[in-house]
XYZ file of C-alpha atoms in Angstrom:
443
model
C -55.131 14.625 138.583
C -56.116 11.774 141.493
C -54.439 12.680 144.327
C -54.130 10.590 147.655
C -53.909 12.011 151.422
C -51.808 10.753 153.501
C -54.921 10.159 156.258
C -56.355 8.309 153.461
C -53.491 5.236 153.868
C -54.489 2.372 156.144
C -53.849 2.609 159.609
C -51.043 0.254 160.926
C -53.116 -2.042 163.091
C -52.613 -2.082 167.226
C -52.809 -4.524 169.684
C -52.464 -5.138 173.175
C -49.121 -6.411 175.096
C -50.862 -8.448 177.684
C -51.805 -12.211 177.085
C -55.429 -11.786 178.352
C -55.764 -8.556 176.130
C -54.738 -11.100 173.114
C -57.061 -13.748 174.132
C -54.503 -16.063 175.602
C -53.321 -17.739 179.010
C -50.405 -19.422 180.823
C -51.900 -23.301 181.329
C -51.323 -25.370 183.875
C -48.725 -27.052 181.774
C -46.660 -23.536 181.271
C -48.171 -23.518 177.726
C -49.721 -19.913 175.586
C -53.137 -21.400 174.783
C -56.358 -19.670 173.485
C -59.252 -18.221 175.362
C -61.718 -18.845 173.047
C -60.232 -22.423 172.715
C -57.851 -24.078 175.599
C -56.191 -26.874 172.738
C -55.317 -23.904 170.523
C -51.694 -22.682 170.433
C -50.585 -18.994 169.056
C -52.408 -18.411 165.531
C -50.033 -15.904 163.707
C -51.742 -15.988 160.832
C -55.122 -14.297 161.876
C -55.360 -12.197 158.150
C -54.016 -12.593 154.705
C -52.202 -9.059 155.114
C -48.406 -10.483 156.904
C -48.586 -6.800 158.012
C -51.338 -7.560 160.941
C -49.843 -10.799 161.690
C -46.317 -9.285 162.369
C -48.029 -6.580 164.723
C -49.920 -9.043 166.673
C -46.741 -11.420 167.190
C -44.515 -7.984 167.882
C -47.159 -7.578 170.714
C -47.204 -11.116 171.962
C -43.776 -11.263 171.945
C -43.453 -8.422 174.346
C -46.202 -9.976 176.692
C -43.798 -13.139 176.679
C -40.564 -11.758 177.365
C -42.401 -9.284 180.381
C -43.603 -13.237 181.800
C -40.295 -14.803 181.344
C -38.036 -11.569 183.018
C -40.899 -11.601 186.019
C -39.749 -15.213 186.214
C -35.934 -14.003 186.320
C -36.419 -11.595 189.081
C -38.436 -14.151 191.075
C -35.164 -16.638 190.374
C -32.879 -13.711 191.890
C -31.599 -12.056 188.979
C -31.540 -8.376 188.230
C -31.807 -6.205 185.490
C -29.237 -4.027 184.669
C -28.844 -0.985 181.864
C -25.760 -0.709 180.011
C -23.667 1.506 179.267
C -22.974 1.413 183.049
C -23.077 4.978 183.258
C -27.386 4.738 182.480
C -26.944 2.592 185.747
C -26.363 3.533 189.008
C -27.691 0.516 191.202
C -29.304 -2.452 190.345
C -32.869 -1.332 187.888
C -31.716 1.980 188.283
C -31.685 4.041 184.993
C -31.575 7.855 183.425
C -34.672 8.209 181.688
C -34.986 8.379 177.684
C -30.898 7.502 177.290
C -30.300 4.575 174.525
C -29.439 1.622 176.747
C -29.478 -2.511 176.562
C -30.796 -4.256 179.206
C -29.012 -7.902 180.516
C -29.367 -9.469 183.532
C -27.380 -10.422 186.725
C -27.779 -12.712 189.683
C -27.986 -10.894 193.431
C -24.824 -11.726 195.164
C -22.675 -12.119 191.946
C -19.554 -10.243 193.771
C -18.737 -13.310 196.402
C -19.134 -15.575 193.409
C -16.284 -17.960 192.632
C -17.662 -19.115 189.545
C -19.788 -16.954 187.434
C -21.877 -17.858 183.879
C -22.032 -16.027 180.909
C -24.319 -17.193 178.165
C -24.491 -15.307 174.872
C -27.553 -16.063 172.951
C -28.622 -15.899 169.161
C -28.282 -11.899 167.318
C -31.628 -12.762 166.633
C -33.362 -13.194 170.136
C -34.563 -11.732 172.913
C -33.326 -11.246 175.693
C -33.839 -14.328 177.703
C -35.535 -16.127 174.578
C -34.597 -19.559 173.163
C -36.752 -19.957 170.693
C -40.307 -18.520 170.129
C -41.573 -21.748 168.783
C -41.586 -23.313 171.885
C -43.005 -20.464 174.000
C -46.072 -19.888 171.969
C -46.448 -23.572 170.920
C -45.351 -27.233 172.937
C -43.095 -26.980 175.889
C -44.336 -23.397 177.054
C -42.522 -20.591 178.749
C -39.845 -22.275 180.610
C -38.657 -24.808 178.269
C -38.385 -22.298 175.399
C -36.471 -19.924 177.395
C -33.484 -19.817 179.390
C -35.737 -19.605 182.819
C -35.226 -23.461 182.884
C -31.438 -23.184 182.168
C -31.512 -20.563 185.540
C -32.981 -23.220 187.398
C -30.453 -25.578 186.769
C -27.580 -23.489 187.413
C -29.347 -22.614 190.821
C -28.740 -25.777 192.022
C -25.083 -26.779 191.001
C -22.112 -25.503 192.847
C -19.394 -23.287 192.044
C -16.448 -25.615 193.052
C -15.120 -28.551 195.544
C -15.320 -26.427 198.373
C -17.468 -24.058 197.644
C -21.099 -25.135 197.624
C -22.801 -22.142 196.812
C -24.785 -21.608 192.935
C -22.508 -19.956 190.464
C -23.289 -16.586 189.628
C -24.997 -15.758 186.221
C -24.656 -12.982 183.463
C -27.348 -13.364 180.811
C -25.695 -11.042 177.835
C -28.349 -9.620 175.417
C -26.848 -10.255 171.844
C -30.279 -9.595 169.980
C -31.676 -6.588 171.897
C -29.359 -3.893 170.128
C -31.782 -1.202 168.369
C -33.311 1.411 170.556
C -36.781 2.060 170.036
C -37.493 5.545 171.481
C -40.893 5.575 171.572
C -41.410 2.349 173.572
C -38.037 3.495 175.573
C -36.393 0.288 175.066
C -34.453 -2.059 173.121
C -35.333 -4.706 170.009
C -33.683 -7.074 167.928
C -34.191 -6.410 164.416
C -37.471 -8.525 163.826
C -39.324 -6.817 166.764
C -38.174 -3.036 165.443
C -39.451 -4.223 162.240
C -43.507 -5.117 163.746
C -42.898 -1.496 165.905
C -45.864 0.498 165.227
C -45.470 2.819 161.605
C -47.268 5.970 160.472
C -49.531 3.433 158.255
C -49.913 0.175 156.840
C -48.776 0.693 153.736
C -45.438 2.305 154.847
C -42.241 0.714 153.387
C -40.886 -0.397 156.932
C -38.830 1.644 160.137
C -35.190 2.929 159.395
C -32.801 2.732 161.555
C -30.788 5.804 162.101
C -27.086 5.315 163.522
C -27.804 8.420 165.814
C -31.017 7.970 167.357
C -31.549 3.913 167.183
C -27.767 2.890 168.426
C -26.597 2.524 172.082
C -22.924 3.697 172.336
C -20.865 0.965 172.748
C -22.753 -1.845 172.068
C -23.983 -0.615 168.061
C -23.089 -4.393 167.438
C -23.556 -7.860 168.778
C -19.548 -7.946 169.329
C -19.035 -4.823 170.748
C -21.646 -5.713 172.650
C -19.601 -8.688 173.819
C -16.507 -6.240 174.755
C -18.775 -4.055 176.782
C -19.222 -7.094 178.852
C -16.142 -8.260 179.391
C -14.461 -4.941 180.167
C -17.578 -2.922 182.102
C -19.881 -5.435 183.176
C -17.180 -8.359 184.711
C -14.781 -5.978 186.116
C -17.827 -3.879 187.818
C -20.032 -6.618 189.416
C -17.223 -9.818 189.062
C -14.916 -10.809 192.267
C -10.980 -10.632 190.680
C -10.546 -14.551 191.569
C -13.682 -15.495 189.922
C -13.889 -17.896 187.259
C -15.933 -17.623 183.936
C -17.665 -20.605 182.094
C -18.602 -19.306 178.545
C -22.023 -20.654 176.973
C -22.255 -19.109 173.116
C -25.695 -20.255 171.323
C -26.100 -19.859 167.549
C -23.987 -17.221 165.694
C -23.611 -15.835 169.474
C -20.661 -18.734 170.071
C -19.097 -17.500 166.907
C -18.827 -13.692 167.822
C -17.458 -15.349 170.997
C -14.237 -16.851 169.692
C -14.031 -14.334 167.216
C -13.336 -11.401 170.060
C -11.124 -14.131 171.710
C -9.163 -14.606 168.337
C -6.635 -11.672 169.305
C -3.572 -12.602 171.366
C -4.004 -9.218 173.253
C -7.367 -10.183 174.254
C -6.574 -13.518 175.299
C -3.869 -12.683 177.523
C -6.116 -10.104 179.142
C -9.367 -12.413 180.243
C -8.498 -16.014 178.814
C -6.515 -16.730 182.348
C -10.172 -16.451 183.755
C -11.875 -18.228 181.306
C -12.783 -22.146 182.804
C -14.405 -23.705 179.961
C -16.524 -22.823 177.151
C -19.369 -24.552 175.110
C -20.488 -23.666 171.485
C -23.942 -24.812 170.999
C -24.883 -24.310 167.632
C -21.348 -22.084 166.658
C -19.545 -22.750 163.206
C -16.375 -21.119 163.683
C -13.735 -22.620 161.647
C -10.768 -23.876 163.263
C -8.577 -22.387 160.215
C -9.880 -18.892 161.554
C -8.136 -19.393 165.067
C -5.263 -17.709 164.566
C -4.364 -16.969 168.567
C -2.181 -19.873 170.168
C -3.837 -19.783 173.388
C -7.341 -19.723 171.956
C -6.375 -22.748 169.540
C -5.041 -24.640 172.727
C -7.900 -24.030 174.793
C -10.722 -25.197 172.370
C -8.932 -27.836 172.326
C -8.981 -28.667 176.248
C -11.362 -27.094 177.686
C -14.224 -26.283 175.180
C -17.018 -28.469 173.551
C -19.442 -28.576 170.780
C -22.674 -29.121 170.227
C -24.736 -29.508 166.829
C -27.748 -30.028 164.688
C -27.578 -33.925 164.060
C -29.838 -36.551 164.021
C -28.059 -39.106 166.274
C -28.585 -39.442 170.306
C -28.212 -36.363 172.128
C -24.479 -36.714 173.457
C -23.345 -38.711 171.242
C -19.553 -37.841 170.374
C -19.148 -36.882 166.425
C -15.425 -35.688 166.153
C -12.369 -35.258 167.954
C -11.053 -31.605 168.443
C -9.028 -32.677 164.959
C -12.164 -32.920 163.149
C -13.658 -36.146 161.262
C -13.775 -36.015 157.835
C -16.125 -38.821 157.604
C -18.983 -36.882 158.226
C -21.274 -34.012 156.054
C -21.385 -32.626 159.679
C -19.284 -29.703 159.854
C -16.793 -30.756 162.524
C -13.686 -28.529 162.292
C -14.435 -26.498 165.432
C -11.127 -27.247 166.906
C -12.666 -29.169 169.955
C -14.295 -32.069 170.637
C -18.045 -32.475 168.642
C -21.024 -33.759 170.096
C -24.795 -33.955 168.861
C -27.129 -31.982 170.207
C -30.064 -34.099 169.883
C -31.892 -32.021 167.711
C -31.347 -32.143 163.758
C -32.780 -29.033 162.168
C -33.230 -25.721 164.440
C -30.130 -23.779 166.041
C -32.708 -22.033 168.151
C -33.649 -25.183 169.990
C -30.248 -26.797 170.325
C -29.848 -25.378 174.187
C -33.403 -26.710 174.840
C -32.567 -30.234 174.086
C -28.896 -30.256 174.869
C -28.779 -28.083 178.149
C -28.777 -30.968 180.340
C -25.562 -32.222 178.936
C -24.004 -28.869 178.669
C -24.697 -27.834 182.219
C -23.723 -31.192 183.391
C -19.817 -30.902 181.711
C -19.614 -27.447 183.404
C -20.256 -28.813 186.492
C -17.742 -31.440 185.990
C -15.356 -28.449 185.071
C -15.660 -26.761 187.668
C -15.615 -29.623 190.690
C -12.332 -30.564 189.181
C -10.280 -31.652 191.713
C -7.359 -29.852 192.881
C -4.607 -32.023 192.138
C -6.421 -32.427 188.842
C -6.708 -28.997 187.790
C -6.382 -27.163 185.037
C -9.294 -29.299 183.457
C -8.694 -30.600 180.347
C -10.770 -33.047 177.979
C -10.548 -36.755 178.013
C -8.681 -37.756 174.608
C -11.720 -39.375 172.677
C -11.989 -42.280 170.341
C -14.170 -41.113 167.319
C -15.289 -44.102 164.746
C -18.413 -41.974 163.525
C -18.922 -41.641 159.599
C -22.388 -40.970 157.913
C -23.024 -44.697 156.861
C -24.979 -45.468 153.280
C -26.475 -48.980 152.007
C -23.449 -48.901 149.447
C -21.351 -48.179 151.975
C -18.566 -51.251 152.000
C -17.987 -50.891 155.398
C -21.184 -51.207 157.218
C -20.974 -53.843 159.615
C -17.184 -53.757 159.478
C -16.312 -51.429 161.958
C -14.660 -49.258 159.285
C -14.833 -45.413 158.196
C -12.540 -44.440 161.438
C -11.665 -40.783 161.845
C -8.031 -40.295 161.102
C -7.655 -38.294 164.461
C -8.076 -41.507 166.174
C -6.987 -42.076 169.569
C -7.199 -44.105 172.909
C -9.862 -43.686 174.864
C -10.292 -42.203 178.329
C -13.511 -41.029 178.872
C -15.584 -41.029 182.450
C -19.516 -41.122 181.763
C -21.967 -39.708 179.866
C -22.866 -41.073 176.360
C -19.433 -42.252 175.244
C -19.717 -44.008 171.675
C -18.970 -43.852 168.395
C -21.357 -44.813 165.355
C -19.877 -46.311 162.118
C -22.418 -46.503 159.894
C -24.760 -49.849 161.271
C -22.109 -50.023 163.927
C -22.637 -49.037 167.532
C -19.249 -48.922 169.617
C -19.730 -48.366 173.330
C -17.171 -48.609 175.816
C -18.594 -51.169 177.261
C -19.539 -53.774 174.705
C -19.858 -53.526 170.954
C -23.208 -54.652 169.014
C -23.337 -55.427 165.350
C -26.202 -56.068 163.371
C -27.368 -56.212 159.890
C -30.721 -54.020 160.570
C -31.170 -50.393 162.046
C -29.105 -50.179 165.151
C -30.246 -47.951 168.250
C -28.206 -47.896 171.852
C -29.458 -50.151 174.041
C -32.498 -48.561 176.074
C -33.687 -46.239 173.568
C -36.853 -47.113 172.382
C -38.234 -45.075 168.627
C -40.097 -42.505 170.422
C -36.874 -41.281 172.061
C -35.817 -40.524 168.662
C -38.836 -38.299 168.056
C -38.020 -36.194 171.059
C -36.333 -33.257 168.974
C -39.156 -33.050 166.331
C -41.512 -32.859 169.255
C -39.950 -29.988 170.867
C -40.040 -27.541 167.369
């Protein structure tokens, strides 16, 4: 009878965690190109067995996300361990104890205003989108190093001038890897290293690959809000809320409990789904369904202008655009990939929670301008093209203060300002059709 040894199996293939190692470098234009060839990108596919190409993009991926936290410490954020009691200071930790890492800015405790962003279950920590950080736009664009930047240079209110603080939550980074000592999302722990090749894949095991209190993305999401805010958070300080992906939606869904919201919603300034699909029917607390409605925003996958306003917080039925989010719907600027709806739309984003937070007093509690929505996917057989028709039925007067305030009706651009009608393709006045092709160029 044939019998096979186990040493006889394939050996699972290694490679190195550094860039050079891999035969790649950090361009002048913050890109991963090849050694061998400076226009090359990443290659994954380098054999026709998926089993070396995951291993070589499990390491690459780790040489990126050690580039992009260097980049976070030299922006004045610092890595911290949870559960809390792994951490005693600042990058402190107890050796070979299941934690998750996130990150926090210096200085966080004077803070009047403090960020939380909650990325995709399916990143890393710190990680927009790997597309763009091994392929066009490079390590800042495709993370949230660029996002840190920006915040570092708003201010946290009228009169206080200072940057807000910043909490970078890891949604992604939940399974503990012992023999690497840290944490992966389920992709990486996949690519970790197996007894051989031909092995069926890693199991998880609830008692040796879980971190207490954060086993899922919205536990993990508790954790925060009652260790990490009340431990490194001033008691006055405001939150603005950032949710990307599926990470918006476990968001409102731990805010969907009228215990909850009474506890932290008090503190909660504003908060921005990017990406997020939570159906308004699902709101079920009062205060939460009141406060998407004032002081929260969307932002999705569509094909029009980046900013451009899609729905009221009623929703528009006028649109395949799923637009019952309970607040007010914008596009994103990019029409396919959740991943890469913050890198296209963070300008936008960042500038409302500015404008939230410089609110003046006699103005405050910030709520959102009541917005006129006449957008409706238009067809050639459409009977009201050119006729200004298709409205929303949540129609209502408009009071809006900058920004990209219109509404499209199929061939029909309304601006506040003026209103063009045409018979051919209509674009907003200063866009040329490369502008258009700005999403597609950042995949």
């Amino acid at each position: 009878m044939f019998k096979r040894k186990w040493s006889a199996l394939p050996p699972d293939p290694i490679f190195p965690s550094d860039l050079k190692g891999l035969g790649y470098f950090i361009n002048d234009e913050d890109e991963v190109r090849s050694i061998e060839n400076e226009d090359n990108y990443f290659k994954f596919f380098i054999s026709r067995n998926p089993r070396f190409c995951e291993r070589q993009r499990f390491s690459m991926n780790l040489a990126i996300q050690d580039e992009i936290h260097k980049r976070f410490i030299a922006l004045g954020l610092c890595k911290v361990n949870l559960p809390t009691a792994t951490a005693t200071a600042f990058g402190a930790t107890t050796p070979n104890v299941p934690r998750v890492p996130i990150f926090v800015s210096d200085g966080i405790a004077e803070k009047s205003r403090v960020v939380i962003i909650f990325g995709e279950t399916t990143q890393d920590l710190g990680v927009l989108a790997h597309r763009v950080l091994g392929g066009r736009g490079g390590i800042n664009k495709g993370s949230l190093v660029s996002v840190v930047k920006a915040l570092s240079q708003q201010q946290c209110s009228p009169s206080d001038p200072s940057a807000p603080g910043i909490i970078l939550a890891n949604m992604g980074e939940l399974i503990w890897w012992p023999e690497g000592e840290r944490t992966l999302c389920t992709r990486s722990f996949d690519a970790t290293p197996m007894p051989s090749a031909a092995h069926l894949g890693n199991y998880i095991d609830a008692r040796v690959n879980r971190v207490p209190g954060h086993e899922t993305p919205k536990a993990h999401v508790q954790r925060i809000f009652e260790d990490v805010v009340p431990m490194f958070a001033n008691e006055t300080a405001g939150f603005d809320i950032v949710g990307l992906g599926d990470g918006a939606d476990i968001i409102e869904s731990y805010f969907n409990c009228d215990a909850t919201w009474e506890r932290v919603g008090r503190r909660i300034n504003c908060f921005a789904s990017v990406g997020g699909q939570f159906h308004e029917k699902n709101v079920t607390c009062g205060g939460l369904r009141e406060f998407l409605k004032d002081r929260a925003r969307a932002y999705v996958p569509s094909a029009e202008p980046l900013g451009l306003i899609l729905s009221s917080s009623s929703g528009n039925p006028n649109t395949t655009t799923f637009t019952s989010l309970g607040c007010p719907v914008f596009s994103a600027g990019e029409p396919q990939h959740v991943e890469t709806l913050f890198i296209a739309s963070y300008p936008i984003v960042l500038e409302w929670l500015q404008e939230v937070a410089t609110t003046p007093v006699n103005q405050q509690p910030y709520a959102n301008p009541t917005f006129l929505c006449s957008y409706s996917d238009g067809t050639e057989d459409d009977d009201s093209l050119g006729s200004g028709g298709g409205k929303s039925d949540s129609e209502d007067d408009v009071e809006a203060d900058g920004g990209v305030s219109a509404g499209f009706t199929g061939l029909r651009i309304v601006k506040w300002d003026a209103v063009v009608e045409t018979d051919s393709a209509v674009q907003p006045e200063g866009e040329t059709d490369d502008d258009k092709k700005v999403g597609m160029d950042q995949k």
